Amino acid sequence: MIRQAPYLRRLIQTSLSKVSTRCLTAQAASALRDSEPMFRYEEYADIDWNNLGFGLTRTDYMYTSKCTQNETFQQGRLSDYGNVELSPAAGVLNYGQGLFEGTKAFRGEDGRIFLFRPDQNAIRMQIGAERMCMQSPSVQQFVDAVKQTAMANKRWIPPPGKGSLYIRPLLIGTGPILGLSPSPEYTFLVYASPVGNYFKEGVAPLNLYVDDQFHRATRGGAGGVKSITNYAPVLKAISRAKGEGFSDVIYLDSVHKKYVEEASSCNIFLVKGNVISTPATVGTILEGITRKSIIDIARDIGYKVEERSVSIDELMEADEVFTTGTAVSVATVGSITYNGRRVDYKTGDELVGQKLYKTLVGIQNGTIEDKYNWVVQIS
Ligand SMILES: Cc1ncc(COP(=O)(O)O)c(C=O)c1O
């Protein structure tokens, strides 16, 4: 069978998706189904939508664009999802020159599809690229690539209330380089996977462990950008904590071993009285897009929000603690264990974090008015 250009293929796919099976003869439907995987006309992929965790599900398409060290990224293309070929000397393999992002596509009750602040991911990737001496896509290219990836994999966007399509943009040094210097070529790649809850606890409160031995980042390092090099070093702390039954780890600052930084893949907030506090972004923690959004929502509904140094002692004394991130959304923390002492926090539907969570999710799935213009409708 002749393989069409991805664009043409997508057009055919889109048209076919509008053709209900009832309009096709059984023979035509089976011919379509058997001819090529590209001819998929079902609205939803055939998976168990009720049991999505945060695991990788192979979807249909991915987006790729390449450029050399002295060029800018041009329009990329969609291709079938699959393995990528790399030189053994690729900058990303040898020196970890790589960044990633995470954003989600949501399906509203009425079938419309939304992205949440993808421009912020684009800007964060550009800041990271500058830090890691890489070329980066423009904001418009980034957002367009995310939209194309979401729409090409539309049948993998979970039904409303079942989860979301997690979209993973990657920027990696793919050119061969032996000496320690920036890669001569960069690849911007976007793939996606349907996901449910990030933590195995689902929406149950998290039990966090404070690790004062392993640090995630140091002043002057790259903790403030989403470099791939920030993640493998915390695997040991995470596996140790998970092995002891905890959900995740809270890291402390590496100088005083006293101030709270963040969890492995999310930012942290505490509530004391009517004040919400969260560690300030001073280059060692990631400036989360969910963090920023929650701060705005909280201020708008009347809370005082402070971004400042938060000591571990203060966190242990809080009324309520929650974490934020694209993958976790807003997650209630049920307990924190530090230095052999466990503190349990208030949990339940009436929490400040839950109120903020419901507002955020409502904006994301189109049931609450988006007065911030955060949501981008893509279909
Ligand atoms: C270390 C870390 N902190 C915080 C976050 C939350 O950031 P965001 O809200 O942009 O997903 C993430 C996830 O991207 C992360 O990896």
Tab-separated table of C-alpha atoms in Angstrom, residues 126-134 220-222 225:
chain	number	residue	atom	x	y	z
A	126	GLN	CA	13.276	27.998	25.818
A	127	ILE	CA	14.677	29.066	29.196
A	128	GLY	CA	15.999	25.541	29.731
A	129	ALA	CA	17.508	25.445	26.242
A	130	GLU	CA	19.359	28.676	26.923
A	131	ARG	CA	20.746	27.182	30.160
A	132	MET	CA	21.800	23.964	28.396
A	133	CYS	CA	23.240	25.660	25.268
A	134	MET	CA	20.637	24.199	22.917
A	220	GLY	CA	24.009	27.452	40.386
A	221	GLY	CA	22.989	24.029	39.101
A	222	ALA	CA	20.127	23.255	36.714
A	225	VAL	CA	14.964	23.995	34.421
